[in-house]
GROMACS .gro file of C-alpha atoms in nm:
model
  381
    1MET     CA    1   4.661  10.880  19.622
    2ARG     CA    2   4.675  10.864  19.235
    3LEU     CA    3   5.011  10.795  19.066
    4ILE     CA    4   5.075  10.898  18.706
    5LYS     CA    5   5.322  10.736  18.476
    6GLY     CA    6   5.679  10.760  18.624
    7GLN     CA    7   5.561  10.869  18.979
    8ASN     CA    8   5.658  10.660  19.283
    9THR     CA    9   5.586  10.668  19.655
   10THR     CA   10   5.698  10.492  19.976
   11LEU     CA   11   5.445  10.233  20.080
   12SER     CA   12   5.280  10.259  20.420
   13SER     CA   13   5.163   9.911  20.410
   14THR     CA   14   5.346   9.609  20.243
   15GLU     CA   15   5.046   9.385  20.236
   16LEU     CA   16   4.873   9.475  19.916
   17ALA     CA   17   4.620   9.363  19.644
   18PHE     CA   18   4.614   9.495  19.288
   19PHE     CA   19   4.312   9.498  19.063
   20LEU     CA   20   4.281   9.648  18.705
   21VAL     CA   21   3.938   9.812  18.684
   22THR     CA   22   3.824   9.858  18.329
   23THR     CA   23   3.521   9.986  18.133
   24PRO     CA   24   3.401   9.758  17.993
   25ALA     CA   25   3.473   9.501  18.264
   26GLY     CA   26   3.652   9.159  18.184
   27GLY     CA   27   3.877   9.023  17.930
   28ILE     CA   28   4.199   9.093  18.109
   29ASP     CA   29   4.438   8.860  18.307
   30THR     CA   30   4.660   8.987  18.578
   31SER     CA   31   4.999   8.849  18.672
   32ALA     CA   32   5.318   8.921  18.858
   33LEU     CA   33   5.689   8.878  18.792
   34VAL     CA   34   5.920   8.826  19.088
   35LEU     CA   35   6.265   8.966  18.987
   36GLY     CA   36   6.611   8.924  19.109
   37GLN     CA   37   6.898   9.168  19.124
   38ASN     CA   38   6.961   9.128  18.755
   39GLY     CA   39   6.614   9.227  18.650
   40LYS     CA   40   6.515   8.890  18.555
   41ILE     CA   41   6.321   8.608  18.703
   42ARG     CA   42   6.534   8.347  18.890
   43GLN     CA   43   6.318   8.056  18.823
   44GLU     CA   44   6.001   7.973  18.627
   45SER     CA   45   5.790   7.980  18.948
   46ASP     CA   46   5.877   8.358  18.963
   47PHE     CA   47   5.607   8.416  18.713
   48VAL     CA   48   5.277   8.409  18.902
   49PHE     CA   49   4.962   8.390  18.695
   50TYR     CA   50   4.622   8.198  18.668
   51ASN     CA   51   4.813   7.860  18.576
   52GLN     CA   52   5.069   7.900  18.849
   53PRO     CA   53   4.884   8.101  19.119
   54VAL     CA   54   5.126   8.089  19.419
   55HIS     CA   55   5.483   8.193  19.436
   56PRO     CA   56   5.690   7.946  19.634
   57SER     CA   57   5.749   8.190  19.898
   58GLY     CA   58   5.360   8.211  19.944
   59SER     CA   59   5.404   8.594  19.944
   60VAL     CA   60   5.273   8.655  19.584
   61ARG     CA   61   4.941   8.507  19.481
   62HIS     CA   62   4.697   8.523  19.189
   63LEU     CA   63   4.350   8.583  19.332
   64GLY     CA   64   4.167   8.427  19.044
   65PHE     CA   65   3.860   8.546  18.840
   66ASP     CA   66   3.587   8.731  19.027
   67ALA     CA   67   3.261   8.666  18.841
   68ALA     CA   68   3.089   8.937  19.012
   69THR     CA   69   3.342   9.217  18.906
   70GLY     CA   70   3.470   9.064  18.584
   71VAL     CA   71   3.841   9.115  18.717
   72ASP     CA   72   4.107   8.907  18.876
   73GLY     CA   73   4.401   9.036  19.074
   74ILE     CA   74   4.733   8.988  19.247
   75GLU     CA   75   4.807   9.005  19.621
   76MET     CA   76   5.147   9.034  19.785
   77MET     CA   77   5.312   9.052  20.116
   78CYS     CA   78   5.653   9.209  20.081
   79SER     CA   79   5.781   9.093  20.416
   80GLY     CA   80   5.780   8.728  20.297
   81LEU     CA   81   5.992   8.794  19.999
   82ASP     CA   82   6.363   8.679  20.048
   83ALA     CA   83   6.663   8.921  20.012
   84GLY     CA   84   6.740   8.816  19.664
   85VAL     CA   85   6.410   8.971  19.531
   86ASP     CA   86   6.475   9.321  19.400
   87ARG     CA   87   6.128   9.410  19.261
   88VAL     CA   88   5.796   9.266  19.166
   89LEU     CA   89   5.617   9.372  18.852
   90ILE     CA   90   5.232   9.388  18.821
   91THR     CA   91   5.143   9.288  18.465
   92VAL     CA   92   4.824   9.242  18.257
   93SER     CA   93   4.744   9.091  17.920
   94VAL     CA   94   4.423   9.136  17.703
   95ASP     CA   95   4.241   8.817  17.605
   96ALA     CA   96   4.149   8.966  17.277
   97GLY     CA   97   4.249   9.284  17.085
   98SER     CA   98   4.447   9.544  17.261
   99ILE     CA   99   4.407   9.772  17.568
  100ARG     CA  100   4.281  10.046  17.336
  101ARG     CA  101   3.930   9.879  17.348
  102TYR     CA  102   3.881   9.981  17.709
  103SER     CA  103   3.749  10.340  17.759
  104ARG     CA  104   3.896  10.340  18.115
  105ALA     CA  105   4.166  10.135  18.276
  106THR     CA  106   4.298  10.207  18.635
  107LEU     CA  107   4.521   9.990  18.861
  108VAL     CA  108   4.368   9.998  19.206
  109VAL     CA  109   4.600   9.917  19.491
  110ARG     CA  110   4.421   9.796  19.810
  111ASP     CA  111   4.571   9.798  20.157
  112ARG     CA  112   4.491   9.440  20.273
  113VAL     CA  113   4.513   9.525  20.636
  114THR     CA  114   4.265   9.803  20.639
  115GLY     CA  115   4.070   9.711  20.325
  116VAL     CA  116   4.104  10.055  20.187
  117ASP     CA  117   4.184  10.131  19.828
  118ALA     CA  118   4.521  10.332  19.908
  119TYR     CA  119   4.662  10.403  19.554
  120GLU     CA  120   4.526  10.437  19.199
  121VAL     CA  121   4.787  10.389  18.918
  122GLU     CA  122   4.723  10.561  18.593
  123VAL     CA  123   4.728  10.343  18.285
  124ALA     CA  124   4.875  10.597  18.023
  125GLY     CA  125   5.047  10.616  17.685
  126VAL     CA  126   4.890  10.301  17.552
  127ALA     CA  127   4.803  10.222  17.192
  128ASP     CA  128   4.769   9.864  17.042
  129GLU     CA  129   4.953   9.698  17.315
  130SER     CA  130   4.803   9.353  17.432
  131ALA     CA  131   5.045   9.334  17.741
  132LEU     CA  132   5.150   9.600  17.994
  133VAL     CA  133   5.364   9.631  18.289
  134LEU     CA  134   5.143   9.848  18.509
  135ALA     CA  135   5.348   9.908  18.824
  136GLU     CA  136   5.643   9.785  19.006
  137ILE     CA  137   5.701   9.741  19.381
  138TYR     CA  138   6.066   9.765  19.459
  139ARG     CA  139   6.328   9.808  19.742
  140ARG     CA  140   6.518  10.129  19.830
  141ASN     CA  141   6.717  10.193  20.146
  142GLY     CA  142   6.522   9.912  20.343
  143ALA     CA  143   6.183  10.035  20.240
  144TRP     CA  144   5.939   9.923  19.973
  145LYS     CA  145   5.813  10.167  19.714
  146LEU     CA  146   5.551  10.167  19.433
  147ARG     CA  147   5.605  10.314  19.087
  148ALA     CA  148   5.353  10.374  18.803
  149VAL     CA  149   5.513  10.222  18.490
  150SER     CA  150   5.261  10.168  18.207
  151GLN     CA  151   5.500  10.014  17.970
  152GLY     CA  152   5.324   9.827  17.669
  153TYR     CA  153   5.409   9.543  17.454
  154ASP     CA  154   5.241   9.505  17.105
  155SER     CA  155   5.409   9.162  17.095
  156GLY     CA  156   5.171   9.047  17.373
  157LEU     CA  157   5.256   8.849  17.690
  158ALA     CA  158   5.521   8.652  17.500
  159GLY     CA  159   5.712   8.968  17.438
  160LEU     CA  160   5.683   9.096  17.790
  161ALA     CA  161   5.783   8.760  17.933
  162THR     CA  162   6.078   8.722  17.719
  163ASP     CA  163   6.219   9.058  17.831
  164TYR     CA  164   6.229   8.931  18.184
  165GLY     CA  165   6.390   8.602  18.129
  166ILE     CA  166   6.095   8.371  18.075
  167GLU     CA  167   6.155   8.129  17.790
  168ILE     CA  168   5.879   8.095  17.525
  169ALA     CA  169   5.873   7.750  17.367
  170GLU     CA  170   5.940   7.766  16.985
  171PRO     CA  171   5.668   7.587  16.767
  172ALA     CA  172   5.769   7.244  16.658
  173ALA     CA  173   5.920   7.223  16.321
  174SER     CA  174   5.705   7.056  16.055
  175PRO     CA  175   5.828   6.717  15.946
  176PRO     CA  176   5.983   6.678  15.605
  177PRO     CA  177   5.729   6.546  15.336
  178SER     CA  178   5.691   6.186  15.297
  179PRO     CA  179   5.851   6.035  14.983
  180PRO     CA  180   5.618   5.877  14.726
  181ALA     CA  181   5.494   5.530  14.800
  182GLU     CA  182   5.698   5.375  14.525
  183THR     CA  183   6.018   5.516  14.667
  184GLN     CA  184   5.923   5.404  15.024
  185ARG     CA  185   5.882   5.042  14.894
  186ALA     CA  186   6.203   5.036  14.717
  187ALA     CA  187   6.391   5.173  15.008
  188SER     CA  188   6.229   4.910  15.250
  189PRO     CA  189   6.355   4.547  15.191
  190THR     CA  190   6.186   4.426  15.523
  191PRO     CA  191   5.856   4.259  15.456
  192PRO     CA  192   5.566   4.400  15.662
  193SER     CA  193   5.550   4.087  15.859
  194GLN     CA  194   5.897   4.149  15.983
  195ALA     CA  195   5.856   4.519  16.055
  196SER     CA  196   5.951   4.637  16.406
  197ALA     CA  197   5.669   4.672  16.665
  198ASP     CA  198   5.535   5.008  16.748
  199PRO     CA  199   5.734   5.203  17.011
  200THR     CA  200   5.609   5.183  17.374
  201PRO     CA  201   5.361   5.470  17.426
  202PRO     CA  202   5.499   5.753  17.632
  203VAL     CA  203   5.416   5.780  17.997
  204PRO     CA  204   5.191   6.076  18.060
  205ASP     CA  205   5.363   6.389  18.190
  206PRO     CA  206   5.202   6.476  18.526
  207ASP     CA  207   5.265   6.856  18.476
  208GLU     CA  208   5.087   6.848  18.128
  209VAL     CA  209   4.792   6.649  18.270
  210ALA     CA  210   4.775   6.899  18.556
  211PHE     CA  211   4.791   7.184  18.304
  212VAL     CA  212   4.505   7.045  18.092
  213ARG     CA  213   4.278   6.960  18.379
  214ASN     CA  214   4.347   7.326  18.514
  215LEU     CA  215   4.250   7.462  18.182
  216MET     CA  216   3.915   7.261  18.172
  217GLN     CA  217   3.834   7.370  18.536
  218GLN     CA  218   3.880   7.735  18.440
  219TYR     CA  219   3.668   7.693  18.136
  220GLY     CA  220   3.388   7.554  18.347
  221GLN     CA  221   3.418   7.835  18.606
  222ALA     CA  222   3.419   8.093  18.319
  223CYS     CA  223   3.101   7.941  18.192
  224ARG     CA  224   2.947   7.944  18.533
  225ALA     CA  225   3.012   8.327  18.537
  226ILE     CA  226   2.842   8.348  18.194
  227THR     CA  227   2.535   8.174  18.350
  228GLU     CA  228   2.532   8.417  18.643
  229HIS     CA  229   2.568   8.730  18.418
  230ILE     CA  230   2.298   8.608  18.168
  231ASN     CA  231   2.061   8.546  18.432
  232ASN     CA  232   2.126   8.885  18.595
  233ALA     CA  233   2.105   9.071  18.275
  234ALA     CA  234   1.795   8.895  18.151
  235LYS     CA  235   1.600   8.991  18.471
  236VAL     CA  236   1.686   9.360  18.450
  237ALA     CA  237   1.618   9.354  18.078
  238ARG     CA  238   1.268   9.207  18.147
  239ASP     CA  239   1.207   9.475  18.405
  240ALA     CA  240   1.324   9.748  18.158
  241PHE     CA  241   1.112   9.609  17.873
  242ALA     CA  242   0.810   9.574  18.089
  243ALA     CA  243   0.837   9.923  18.224
  244ARG     CA  244   0.885  10.082  17.876
  245ARG     CA  245   0.590   9.888  17.749
  246MET     CA  246   0.372  10.009  18.040
  247ALA     CA  247   0.478  10.367  17.955
  248ASP     CA  248   0.365  10.315  17.600
  249VAL     CA  249   0.032  10.150  17.672
  250ARG     CA  250  -0.105  10.305  17.991
  251PRO     CA  251  -0.397  10.535  17.948
  252GLN     CA  252  -0.314  10.905  17.924
  253HIS     CA  253  -0.229  10.963  18.287
  254GLU     CA  254   0.085  11.186  18.295
  255ILE     CA  255   0.228  11.088  18.641
  256SER     CA  256   0.186  10.702  18.566
  257ILE     CA  257   0.339  10.737  18.217
  258ARG     CA  258   0.630  10.937  18.356
  259ASN     CA  259   0.697  10.701  18.646
  260PHE     CA  260   0.706  10.405  18.415
  261ALA     CA  261   0.941  10.589  18.176
  262ASN     CA  262   1.185  10.686  18.450
  263LEU     CA  263   1.182  10.325  18.577
  264ALA     CA  264   1.254  10.193  18.244
  265THR     CA  265   1.556  10.446  18.200
  266VAL     CA  266   1.697  10.343  18.527
  267LYS     CA  267   1.658   9.967  18.437
  268GLU     CA  268   1.824  10.022  18.095
  269ARG     CA  269   2.105  10.189  18.264
  270ASP     CA  270   2.155   9.894  18.505
  271PHE     CA  271   2.130   9.657  18.204
  272SER     CA  272   2.411   9.826  18.025
  273VAL     CA  273   2.645   9.750  18.322
  274LEU     CA  274   2.535   9.383  18.329
  275TYR     CA  275   2.562   9.353  17.953
  276GLU     CA  276   2.924   9.463  17.969
  277ALA     CA  277   3.004   9.209  18.246
  278LEU     CA  278   2.851   8.941  18.032
  279GLU     CA  279   3.062   9.043  17.730
  280GLY     CA  280   3.366   9.016  17.950
  281ALA     CA  281   3.275   8.679  18.087
  282CYS     CA  282   3.237   8.547  17.718
  283ARG     CA  283   3.563   8.687  17.620
  284ARG     CA  284   3.729   8.518  17.906
  285ALA     CA  285   3.577   8.181  17.835
  286ARG     CA  286   3.669   8.206  17.457
  287ALA     CA  287   4.033   8.289  17.551
  288ILE     CA  288   4.046   7.972  17.779
  289GLY     CA  289   3.885   7.775  17.494
  290ASN     CA  290   4.158   7.878  17.265
  291GLN     CA  291   4.419   7.759  17.516
  292ILE     CA  292   4.252   7.428  17.526
  293HIS     CA  293   4.254   7.388  17.162
  294ALA     CA  294   4.627   7.480  17.163
  295ALA     CA  295   4.692   7.237  17.450
  296ALA     CA  296   4.527   6.945  17.261
  297ALA     CA  297   4.762   7.010  16.965
  298THR     CA  298   5.086   7.062  17.157
  299VAL     CA  299   5.096   6.828  17.468
  300LYS     CA  300   5.344   6.554  17.443
  301VAL     CA  301   5.096   6.277  17.531
  302PRO     CA  302   4.771   6.280  17.313
  303PHE     CA  303   4.461   6.273  17.518
  304ASP     CA  304   4.095   6.269  17.448
  305PRO     CA  305   3.997   6.625  17.529
  306GLU     CA  306   3.617   6.546  17.471
  307MET     CA  307   3.631   6.278  17.761
  308VAL     CA  308   3.854   6.479  17.985
  309LEU     CA  309   3.631   6.789  17.964
  310MET     CA  310   3.321   6.577  18.034
  311ILE     CA  311   3.492   6.426  18.340
  312VAL     CA  312   3.623   6.749  18.472
  313LEU     CA  313   3.299   6.943  18.428
  314ASP     CA  314   3.108   6.654  18.597
  315ASP     CA  315   3.348   6.667  18.890
  316GLU     CA  316   3.322   7.048  18.912
  317GLY     CA  317   2.938   7.058  18.881
  318THR     CA  318   2.976   7.291  18.593
  319TYR     CA  319   2.836   7.071  18.307
  320GLY     CA  320   2.501   7.258  18.275
  321ASP     CA  321   2.676   7.594  18.310
  322THR     CA  322   2.918   7.501  18.028
  323GLN     CA  323   2.631   7.404  17.809
  324VAL     CA  324   2.463   7.740  17.859
  325GLY     CA  325   2.791   7.908  17.806
  326SER     CA  326   2.852   7.741  17.486
  327HIS     CA  327   2.514   7.868  17.338
  328VAL     CA  328   2.554   8.207  17.463
  329MET     CA  329   2.922   8.244  17.332
  330ARG     CA  330   2.782   8.168  16.986
  331ALA     CA  331   2.499   8.400  16.997
  332ASP     CA  332   2.511   8.775  16.900
  333PHE     CA  333   2.355   8.960  17.188
  334PRO     CA  334   2.235   9.322  17.090
  335PRO     CA  335   2.292   9.572  17.373
  336SER     CA  336   1.929   9.695  17.398
  337PRO     CA  337   1.703   9.501  17.646
  338PRO     CA  338   1.430   9.395  17.391
  339ALA     CA  339   1.664   9.264  17.130
  340PHE     CA  340   1.877   9.101  17.413
  341LEU     CA  341   1.569   8.928  17.542
  342ASP     CA  342   1.469   8.803  17.189
  343VAL     CA  343   1.803   8.642  17.122
  344PHE     CA  344   1.812   8.502  17.487
  345GLU     CA  345   1.487   8.325  17.426
  346ARG     CA  346   1.619   8.167  17.096
  347VAL     CA  347   1.937   8.054  17.304
  348ARG     CA  348   1.704   7.901  17.562
  349GLN     CA  349   1.518   7.713  17.303
  350ALA     CA  350   1.840   7.585  17.162
  351ILE     CA  351   1.951   7.469  17.495
  352GLU     CA  352   1.620   7.278  17.547
  353ALA     CA  353   1.669   7.116  17.200
  354ASP     CA  354   2.024   7.031  17.288
  355ASP     CA  355   1.891   6.854  17.607
  356LEU     CA  356   1.651   6.650  17.417
  357THR     CA  357   1.914   6.507  17.174
  358ILE     CA  358   2.229   6.479  17.398
  359LEU     CA  359   2.159   6.128  17.505
  360ASP     CA  360   2.141   6.014  17.145
  361SER     CA  361   2.441   6.209  17.016
  362GLY     CA  362   2.670   6.178  17.329
  363PHE     CA  363   2.889   6.455  17.459
  364THR     CA  364   2.891   6.710  17.182
  365GLY     CA  365   3.162   6.937  17.326
  366TYR     CA  366   3.142   7.287  17.452
  367VAL     CA  367   3.482   7.434  17.409
  368VAL     CA  368   3.445   7.753  17.193
  369GLY     CA  369   3.772   7.909  17.075
  370GLN     CA  370   3.631   8.194  16.866
  371ALA     CA  371   3.342   8.452  16.902
  372HIS     CA  372   3.037   8.344  16.681
  373PRO     CA  373   3.217   8.076  16.472
  374ALA     CA  374   3.058   7.926  16.162
  375PRO     CA  375   2.951   7.569  16.225
  376SER     CA  376   3.264   7.426  16.057
  377SER     CA  377   3.506   7.639  16.255
  378HIS     CA  378   3.462   7.505  16.602
  379GLY     CA  379   3.579   7.165  16.699
  380VAL     CA  380   3.482   6.924  16.966
  381LEU     CA  381   3.740   6.901  17.254
   0.00000   0.00000   0.00000
């Protein structure tokens, strides 16, 4: 059953999963807002997303990123929600740019009991919005209903969240400029030898430590997805390139030439899908890299992100994948199989060169916050 904007229906099942399927795939984060009778969240844990994946009731969960499909999702069990819950919103935010960059976007609603995709919710009326409320699941006369919403926010996830009672921290004010050195000396009669000792370093905030570590883990997992996609795309690209070359160089045998040309066309079409999945994985990894950069600048307790990242990646077994992901994110991959293979070969050589020097240079850092940054624009985290 397909719902257009504004339509609603009574749910036959209250155990559901929600996935936003897009073309190209990837680059979108799914989340849920559990709202009370006043249309606002009742506590911060009512916002379910990748960094807070389970609602306290256990009835709403973020499913996590699926490297095979390039999407993540939300699952919910309505019967587990307490009587104070009036509705649940299914929302999404775009990692980079706006929803306009996707040629197709449909919210698929799956019945978790039967495994059948029971509903499709149209994503309509969108322009340059980077965050959207796609659907709401709400109570009416003792039953649960589903409504297609498609309400967009060009102010992004922050604007959407603020509307529903989530407080967004204001950036810290810049400290006033320091007075000239001469003024400081005149105003400080205490000799340096009698100056007060440095204050006691702050105790690390466990929540911030967990937040940073979670980001590092997500970055490693995103890079693992890049490795999988690059290997899949490279294999099909080689097959397409080889078939096209055989069609060009075979002796003049019409059947053989036609068969190789048809094979090349099929493989090139397969490659296009894999290439889109790779682009989506790169966008997600860059977005997480941006979050790590931001965390390094804003957490209350300073940390050595380079060391933390190395330890986390080693624990997760994703160090090698992150090394590959770093180089892939900095490369510009053309969408044709021959050009793609040419760039991929240069990336492979760069990784080999990196392996030869890494013991001498130490951990060089693989967090990339921007696509194709200049050498001076990406930092070591």
